[in-house]
Amino acid sequence: NAGVTQTPKFQVLKTGQSMTLQCAQDMNHEYMSWYRQDPGMGLRLIHYSVGAGITDQGEVPNGYNVSRSTTEDFPLRLLSAAPSQTSVYFCASSSHSFSGANVLTFGAGSRLTVL
Amino acid sequence: AQRVTQPEKLLSVFKGAPVELKCNYSYSGSPELFWYVQYSRQRLQLLLRHISRESIKGFTADLNKGETSFHLKKPFAQEEDSAMYYCALSGRGTSGSRLTFGEGTQLTVNP
C-alpha cells in the first residue's frame, strides 16, 4: 500500500514551458486535491476532485489544469509556467463525504522551480 | 467564505516549557477543525481533530466557538515536537474533504 505517490520530486522549468505533476493513490479514495505550499501563506487549494470525471477549482486555480479520468490518478498540468508558480506542490486524497470532514492523506510533495 | 489565521509564523520554546499554537477561524456555519503537522523530511499528517476530543503526543486542542479559536496546547514541550504546524477548517455543506489551511507556525523546541 503506497498511499499517495507524487512524481517528480524536483523539477526546474523555464518560463513558458509546460509540464505535468503526477499524483496516484491506491486507497480507492474518491476525493483528490492539489495544494501549493508557499512560505507565510500556508497551503492553498488549487483544484480538487470528488470522483472520476468531476473536478472543481480551489482558491488559486489560474495557470493550472486538472483531469480525473480514473479514481487513482489526478495529474496537475502547468500549461505555461511562470516564476510565480515556483512552489512546493502537494497532492492529497481522502474518502469523500458531504456530511463530515475526512482525514487527508498527503503525498511527499513536488518542488518546482520556474526560472 | 472560510478563513483560518495562525498569527505566529515562528514560535520558539525551551524543552519542558508549555507551548500554545494559536489558531483563529472565520466561518458562518458549524466547522470542523484540525491540526496537521509536518516534521522535517516527513509528509504532512493529521495530528488531531476537534470532534475526536483526544490527546495526541500530549497535544490537545479545544474548539471555542465564542472566540472562534482552536488553539493547540502541550504542557511540556519536547525537542521532537519541533515541526511546522497547520490549523485547518472544513465547512459543513461543502465537500467534507475540502480543507482551508492557515499560514502555518514553525515550532522550535530548544534543548
PDB file of N, CA and C in Angstrom, chain B residues 13 27 33 45 49 56 62 69 73 77 80 91 97 102 104 106:
ATOM      1  N   VAL B  13      10.414  27.709  21.988  1.00  0.00           N
ATOM      2  CA  VAL B  13      10.301  27.471  23.423  1.00  0.00           C
ATOM      3  C   VAL B  13      11.434  26.542  23.849  1.00  0.00           C
ATOM      4  N   TYR B  27     -15.993  31.432   9.980  1.00  0.00           N
ATOM      5  CA  TYR B  27     -16.892  30.573   9.209  1.00  0.00           C
ATOM      6  C   TYR B  27     -18.278  30.779   9.745  1.00  0.00           C
ATOM      7  N   LEU B  33     -12.579  21.386  12.760  1.00  0.00           N
ATOM      8  CA  LEU B  33     -11.217  21.917  12.850  1.00  0.00           C
ATOM      9  C   LEU B  33     -10.211  20.798  13.048  1.00  0.00           C
ATOM     10  N   GLN B  45       0.855  15.323   8.003  1.00  0.00           N
ATOM     11  CA  GLN B  45      -0.021  14.293   8.564  1.00  0.00           C
ATOM     12  C   GLN B  45      -0.939  14.897   9.610  1.00  0.00           C
ATOM     13  N   ARG B  49      -8.073  16.166  15.547  1.00  0.00           N
ATOM     14  CA  ARG B  49      -9.276  16.830  15.056  1.00  0.00           C
ATOM     15  C   ARG B  49     -10.203  17.057  16.232  1.00  0.00           C
ATOM     16  N   ILE B  56      -3.119  13.707  21.429  1.00  0.00           N
ATOM     17  CA  ILE B  56      -2.152  13.003  20.606  1.00  0.00           C
ATOM     18  C   ILE B  56      -0.765  13.556  20.914  1.00  0.00           C
ATOM     19  N   ASP B  62      -8.929  22.645  21.999  1.00  0.00           N
ATOM     20  CA  ASP B  62     -10.355  22.808  22.303  1.00  0.00           C
ATOM     21  C   ASP B  62     -10.961  23.834  21.371  1.00  0.00           C
ATOM     22  N   SER B  69     -11.843  30.058  18.016  1.00  0.00           N
ATOM     23  CA  SER B  69     -10.444  29.674  18.111  1.00  0.00           C
ATOM     24  C   SER B  69     -10.318  28.167  18.298  1.00  0.00           C
ATOM     25  N   LYS B  73      -2.312  23.028  22.359  1.00  0.00           N
ATOM     26  CA  LYS B  73      -1.561  23.197  23.597  1.00  0.00           C
ATOM     27  C   LYS B  73      -0.856  21.912  23.990  1.00  0.00           C
ATOM     28  N   ALA B  77       6.763  20.820  26.404  1.00  0.00           N
ATOM     29  CA  ALA B  77       7.259  20.605  25.046  1.00  0.00           C
ATOM     30  C   ALA B  77       8.501  19.713  25.043  1.00  0.00           C
ATOM     31  N   GLU B  80      11.359  16.701  20.057  1.00  0.00           N
ATOM     32  CA  GLU B  80      10.788  16.046  18.878  1.00  0.00           C
ATOM     33  C   GLU B  80       9.488  16.704  18.424  1.00  0.00           C
ATOM     34  N   GLY B  91     -15.719  23.256   6.220  1.00  0.00           N
ATOM     35  CA  GLY B  91     -17.060  23.760   6.453  1.00  0.00           C
ATOM     36  C   GLY B  91     -18.100  22.730   6.065  1.00  0.00           C
ATOM     37  N   SER B  97     -14.130  16.976   2.483  1.00  0.00           N
ATOM     38  CA  SER B  97     -12.684  16.822   2.496  1.00  0.00           C
ATOM     39  C   SER B  97     -11.964  18.102   2.100  1.00  0.00           C
ATOM     40  N   GLY B 102      -4.427  27.317   7.508  1.00  0.00           N
ATOM     41  CA  GLY B 102      -3.803  28.553   7.948  1.00  0.00           C
ATOM     42  C   GLY B 102      -2.403  28.683   7.377  1.00  0.00           C
ATOM     43  N   GLY B 104       0.412  28.512   8.894  1.00  0.00           N
ATOM     44  CA  GLY B 104       1.400  27.632   9.497  1.00  0.00           C
ATOM     45  C   GLY B 104       2.222  28.323  10.579  1.00  0.00           C
ATOM     46  N   GLN B 106       5.892  27.566  12.594  1.00  0.00           N
ATOM     47  CA  GLN B 106       7.092  26.746  12.748  1.00  0.00           C
ATOM     48  C   GLN B 106       7.479  26.749  14.221  1.00  0.00           C
TER      49      GLN B 106
END
